JSON list of C-alpha atoms in Angstrom, two decimals:
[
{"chain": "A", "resi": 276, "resn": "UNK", "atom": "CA", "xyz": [-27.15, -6.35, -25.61]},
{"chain": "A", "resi": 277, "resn": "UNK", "atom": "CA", "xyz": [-29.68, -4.52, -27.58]},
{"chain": "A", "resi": 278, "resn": "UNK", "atom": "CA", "xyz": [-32.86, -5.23, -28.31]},
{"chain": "A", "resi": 279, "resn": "UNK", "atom": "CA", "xyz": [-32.64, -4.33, -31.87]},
{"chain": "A", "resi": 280, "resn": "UNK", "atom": "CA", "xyz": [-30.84, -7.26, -33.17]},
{"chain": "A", "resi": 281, "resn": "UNK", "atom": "CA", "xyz": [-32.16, -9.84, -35.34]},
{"chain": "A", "resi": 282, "resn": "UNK", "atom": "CA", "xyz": [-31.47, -12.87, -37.35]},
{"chain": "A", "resi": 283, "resn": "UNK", "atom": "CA", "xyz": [-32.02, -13.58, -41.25]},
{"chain": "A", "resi": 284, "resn": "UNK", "atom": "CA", "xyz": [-31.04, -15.71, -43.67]},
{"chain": "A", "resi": 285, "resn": "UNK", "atom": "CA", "xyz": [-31.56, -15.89, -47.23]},
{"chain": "A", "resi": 286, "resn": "UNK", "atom": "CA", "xyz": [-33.65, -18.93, -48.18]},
{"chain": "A", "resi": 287, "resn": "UNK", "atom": "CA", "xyz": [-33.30, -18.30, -52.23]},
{"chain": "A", "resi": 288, "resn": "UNK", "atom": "CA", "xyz": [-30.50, -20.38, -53.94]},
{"chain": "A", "resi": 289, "resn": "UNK", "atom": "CA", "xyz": [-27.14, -19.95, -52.66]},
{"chain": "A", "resi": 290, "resn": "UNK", "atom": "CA", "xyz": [-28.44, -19.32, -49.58]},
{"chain": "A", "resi": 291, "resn": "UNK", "atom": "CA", "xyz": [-30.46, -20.78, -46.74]},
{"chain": "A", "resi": 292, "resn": "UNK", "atom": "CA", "xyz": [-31.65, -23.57, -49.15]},
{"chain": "A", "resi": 293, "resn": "UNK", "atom": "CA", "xyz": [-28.41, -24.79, -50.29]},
{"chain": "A", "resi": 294, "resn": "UNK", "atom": "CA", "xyz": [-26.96, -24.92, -46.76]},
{"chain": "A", "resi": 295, "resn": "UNK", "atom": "CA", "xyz": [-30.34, -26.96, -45.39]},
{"chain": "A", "resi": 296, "resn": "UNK", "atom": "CA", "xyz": [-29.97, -29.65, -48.78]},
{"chain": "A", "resi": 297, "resn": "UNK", "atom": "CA", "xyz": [-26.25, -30.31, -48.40]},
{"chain": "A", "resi": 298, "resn": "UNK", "atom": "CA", "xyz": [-26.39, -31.19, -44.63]},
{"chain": "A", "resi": 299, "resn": "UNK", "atom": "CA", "xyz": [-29.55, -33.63, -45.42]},
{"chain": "A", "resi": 300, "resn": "UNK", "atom": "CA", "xyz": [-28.12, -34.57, -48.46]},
{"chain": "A", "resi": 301, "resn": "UNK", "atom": "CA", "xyz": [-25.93, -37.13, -46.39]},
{"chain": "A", "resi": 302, "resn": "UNK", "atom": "CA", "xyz": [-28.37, -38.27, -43.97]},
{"chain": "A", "resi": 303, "resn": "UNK", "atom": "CA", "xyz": [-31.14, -39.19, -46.65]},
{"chain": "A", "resi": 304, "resn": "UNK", "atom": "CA", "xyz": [-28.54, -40.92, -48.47]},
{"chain": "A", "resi": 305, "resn": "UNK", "atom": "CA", "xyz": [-27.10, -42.96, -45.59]},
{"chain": "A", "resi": 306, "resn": "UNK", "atom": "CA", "xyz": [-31.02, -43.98, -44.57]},
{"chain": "A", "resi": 307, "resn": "UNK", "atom": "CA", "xyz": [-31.60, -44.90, -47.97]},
{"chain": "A", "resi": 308, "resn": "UNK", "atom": "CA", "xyz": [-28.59, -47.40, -48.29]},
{"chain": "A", "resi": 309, "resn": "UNK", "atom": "CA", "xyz": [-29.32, -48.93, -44.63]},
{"chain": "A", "resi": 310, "resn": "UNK", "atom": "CA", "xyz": [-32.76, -49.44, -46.88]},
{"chain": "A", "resi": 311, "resn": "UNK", "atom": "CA", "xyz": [-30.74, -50.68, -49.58]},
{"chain": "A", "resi": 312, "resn": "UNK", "atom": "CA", "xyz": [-28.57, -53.23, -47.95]},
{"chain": "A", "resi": 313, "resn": "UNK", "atom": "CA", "xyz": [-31.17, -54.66, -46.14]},
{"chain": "A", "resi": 314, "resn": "UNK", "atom": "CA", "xyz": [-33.50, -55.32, -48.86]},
{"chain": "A", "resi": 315, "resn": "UNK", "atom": "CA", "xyz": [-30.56, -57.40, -50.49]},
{"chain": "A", "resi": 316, "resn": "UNK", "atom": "CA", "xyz": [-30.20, -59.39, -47.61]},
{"chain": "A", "resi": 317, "resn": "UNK", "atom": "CA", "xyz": [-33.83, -60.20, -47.23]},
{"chain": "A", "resi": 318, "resn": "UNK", "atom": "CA", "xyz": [-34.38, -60.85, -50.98]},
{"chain": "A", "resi": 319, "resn": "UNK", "atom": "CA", "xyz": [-31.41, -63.54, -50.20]},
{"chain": "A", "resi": 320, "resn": "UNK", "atom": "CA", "xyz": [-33.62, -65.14, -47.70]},
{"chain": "A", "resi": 321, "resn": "UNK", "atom": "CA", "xyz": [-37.15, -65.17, -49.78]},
{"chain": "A", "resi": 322, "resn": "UNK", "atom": "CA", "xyz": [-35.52, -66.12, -53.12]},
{"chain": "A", "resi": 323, "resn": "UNK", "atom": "CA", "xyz": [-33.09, -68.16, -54.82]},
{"chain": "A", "resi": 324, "resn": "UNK", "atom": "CA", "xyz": [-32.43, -65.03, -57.76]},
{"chain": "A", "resi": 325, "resn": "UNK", "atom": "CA", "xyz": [-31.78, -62.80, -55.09]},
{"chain": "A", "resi": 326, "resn": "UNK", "atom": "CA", "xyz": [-32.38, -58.93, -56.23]},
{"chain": "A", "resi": 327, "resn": "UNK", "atom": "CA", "xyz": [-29.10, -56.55, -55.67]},
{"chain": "A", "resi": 328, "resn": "UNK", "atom": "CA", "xyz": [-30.13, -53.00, -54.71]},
{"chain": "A", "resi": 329, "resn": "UNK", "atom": "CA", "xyz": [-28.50, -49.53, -55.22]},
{"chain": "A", "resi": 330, "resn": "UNK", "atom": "CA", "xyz": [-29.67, -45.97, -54.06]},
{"chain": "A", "resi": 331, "resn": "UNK", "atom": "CA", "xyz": [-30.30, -42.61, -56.34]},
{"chain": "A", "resi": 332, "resn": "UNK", "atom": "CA", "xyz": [-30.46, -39.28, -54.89]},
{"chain": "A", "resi": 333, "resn": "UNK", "atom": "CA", "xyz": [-31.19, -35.79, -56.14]},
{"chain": "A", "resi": 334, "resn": "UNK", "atom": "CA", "xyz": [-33.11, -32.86, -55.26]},
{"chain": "A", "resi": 335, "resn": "UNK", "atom": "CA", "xyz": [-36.06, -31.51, -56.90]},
{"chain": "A", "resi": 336, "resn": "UNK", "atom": "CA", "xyz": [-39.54, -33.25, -55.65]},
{"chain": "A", "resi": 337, "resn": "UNK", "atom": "CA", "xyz": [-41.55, -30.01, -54.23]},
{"chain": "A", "resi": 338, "resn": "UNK", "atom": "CA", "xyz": [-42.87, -29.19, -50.81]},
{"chain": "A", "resi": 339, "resn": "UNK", "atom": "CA", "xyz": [-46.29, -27.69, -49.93]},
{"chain": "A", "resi": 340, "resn": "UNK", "atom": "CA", "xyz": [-44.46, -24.32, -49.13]},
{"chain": "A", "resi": 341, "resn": "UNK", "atom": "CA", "xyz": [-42.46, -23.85, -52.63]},
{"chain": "A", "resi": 342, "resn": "UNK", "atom": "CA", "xyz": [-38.58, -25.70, -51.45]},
{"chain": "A", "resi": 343, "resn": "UNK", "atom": "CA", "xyz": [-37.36, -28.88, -53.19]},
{"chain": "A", "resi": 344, "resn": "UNK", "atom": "CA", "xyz": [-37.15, -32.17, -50.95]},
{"chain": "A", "resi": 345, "resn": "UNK", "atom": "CA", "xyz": [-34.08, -34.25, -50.89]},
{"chain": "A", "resi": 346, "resn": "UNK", "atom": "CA", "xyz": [-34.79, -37.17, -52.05]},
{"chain": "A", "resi": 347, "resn": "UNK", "atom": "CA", "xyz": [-33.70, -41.43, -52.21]},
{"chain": "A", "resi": 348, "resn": "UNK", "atom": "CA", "xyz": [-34.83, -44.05, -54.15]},
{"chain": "A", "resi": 349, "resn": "UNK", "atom": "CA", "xyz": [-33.80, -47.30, -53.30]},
{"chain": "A", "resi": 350, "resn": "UNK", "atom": "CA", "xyz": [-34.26, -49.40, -56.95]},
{"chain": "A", "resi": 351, "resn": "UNK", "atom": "CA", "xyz": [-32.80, -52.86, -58.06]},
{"chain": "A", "resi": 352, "resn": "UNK", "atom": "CA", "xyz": [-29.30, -53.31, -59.44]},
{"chain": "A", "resi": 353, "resn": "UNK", "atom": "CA", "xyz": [-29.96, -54.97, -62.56]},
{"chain": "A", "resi": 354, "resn": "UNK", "atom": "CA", "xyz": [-33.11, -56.53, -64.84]},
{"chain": "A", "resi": 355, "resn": "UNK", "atom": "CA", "xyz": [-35.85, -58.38, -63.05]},
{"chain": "A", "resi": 356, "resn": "UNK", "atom": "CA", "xyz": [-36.90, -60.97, -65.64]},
{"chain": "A", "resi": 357, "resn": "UNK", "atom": "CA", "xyz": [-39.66, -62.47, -63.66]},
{"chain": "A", "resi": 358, "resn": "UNK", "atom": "CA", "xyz": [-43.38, -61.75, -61.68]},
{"chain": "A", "resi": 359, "resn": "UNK", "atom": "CA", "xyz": [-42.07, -63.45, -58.78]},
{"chain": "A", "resi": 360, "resn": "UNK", "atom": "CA", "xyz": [-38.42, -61.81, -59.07]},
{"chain": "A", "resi": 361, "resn": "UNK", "atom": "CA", "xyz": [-40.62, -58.39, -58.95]},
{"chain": "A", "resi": 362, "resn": "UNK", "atom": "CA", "xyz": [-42.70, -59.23, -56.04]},
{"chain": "A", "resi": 363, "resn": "UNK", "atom": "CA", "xyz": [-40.03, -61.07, -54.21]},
{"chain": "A", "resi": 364, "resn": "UNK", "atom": "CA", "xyz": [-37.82, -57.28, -54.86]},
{"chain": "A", "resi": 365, "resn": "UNK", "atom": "CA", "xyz": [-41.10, -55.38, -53.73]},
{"chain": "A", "resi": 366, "resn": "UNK", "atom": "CA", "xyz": [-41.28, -57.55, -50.39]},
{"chain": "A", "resi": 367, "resn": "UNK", "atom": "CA", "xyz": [-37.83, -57.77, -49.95]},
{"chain": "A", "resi": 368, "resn": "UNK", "atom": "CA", "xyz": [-38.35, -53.35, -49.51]},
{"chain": "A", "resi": 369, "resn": "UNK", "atom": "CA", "xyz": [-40.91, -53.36, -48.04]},
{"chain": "A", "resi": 370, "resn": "UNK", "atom": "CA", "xyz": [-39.84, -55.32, -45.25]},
{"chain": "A", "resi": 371, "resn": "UNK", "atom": "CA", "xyz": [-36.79, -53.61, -45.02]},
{"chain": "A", "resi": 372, "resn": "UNK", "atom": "CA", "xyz": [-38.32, -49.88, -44.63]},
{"chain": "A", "resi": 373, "resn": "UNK", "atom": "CA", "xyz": [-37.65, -49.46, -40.72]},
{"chain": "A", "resi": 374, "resn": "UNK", "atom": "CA", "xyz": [-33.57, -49.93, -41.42]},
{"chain": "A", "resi": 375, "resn": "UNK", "atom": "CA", "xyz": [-34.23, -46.20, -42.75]},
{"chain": "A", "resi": 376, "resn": "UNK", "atom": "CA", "xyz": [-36.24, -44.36, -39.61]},
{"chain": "A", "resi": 377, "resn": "UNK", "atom": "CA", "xyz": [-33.70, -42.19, -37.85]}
]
C-alpha cells in the first residue's frame, strides 16, 4: 500500500458537517426525551398540577471552533399559571437531568 494516501473530508455544508449533525441529531433527541419523560413523572410525585413536558431540537448554537451544536430543550407542555407550578417544573428537571447522560 502506498504511503501517499490520505484521508479528507469536507467539513463545509453538505459535507462533513451535515453527516456529523444528522447522526447526533437522533441521539440528542432521544437523551432529551428520557429528560423529558422523567421530569413528568417526577413533577407527578412533587405536585398535585403536575407539569407535562415536550422536547425541541434544532441546530444552530455555536462552538468555540466555528460548527453549530445540536441542540435539545426540554420545556413544559402547556401554561404554568403559578410560582410554585414553576418551581415545582424547574425541580421536577432538574432532578431528572441524569436520565439524559449517555
Amino acid at each position: 500500500m502506498s504511503r501517499d494516501v490520505s484521508f479528507s473530508m469536507n467539513t463545509g455544508a453538505g459535507g462533513g458537517k451535515d453527516i456529523i449533525q444528522n447522526m447526533a441529531m437522533p441521539l440528542v433527541k432521544k437523551s432529551a426525551e428520557s429528560i423529558a419523560d422523567r421530569a413528568t413523572r417526577v413533577s407527578g410525585g412533587i405536585t398535585s398540577r403536575p407539569v407535562h413536558f415536550k422536547v425541541e431540537t434544532y441546530i444552530g448554537l455555536p462552538n468555540r471552533r466555528g460548527g453549530q451544536r445540536a441542540v435539545a430543550e426540554v420545556v413544559a407542555d402547556g401554561a404554568i399559571i403559578s410560582e410554585h407550578q414553576d418551581y415545582s417544573a424547574y425541580t421536577a428537571v432538574q432532578k431528572s437531568k441524569d436520565a439524559g447522560r449517555v
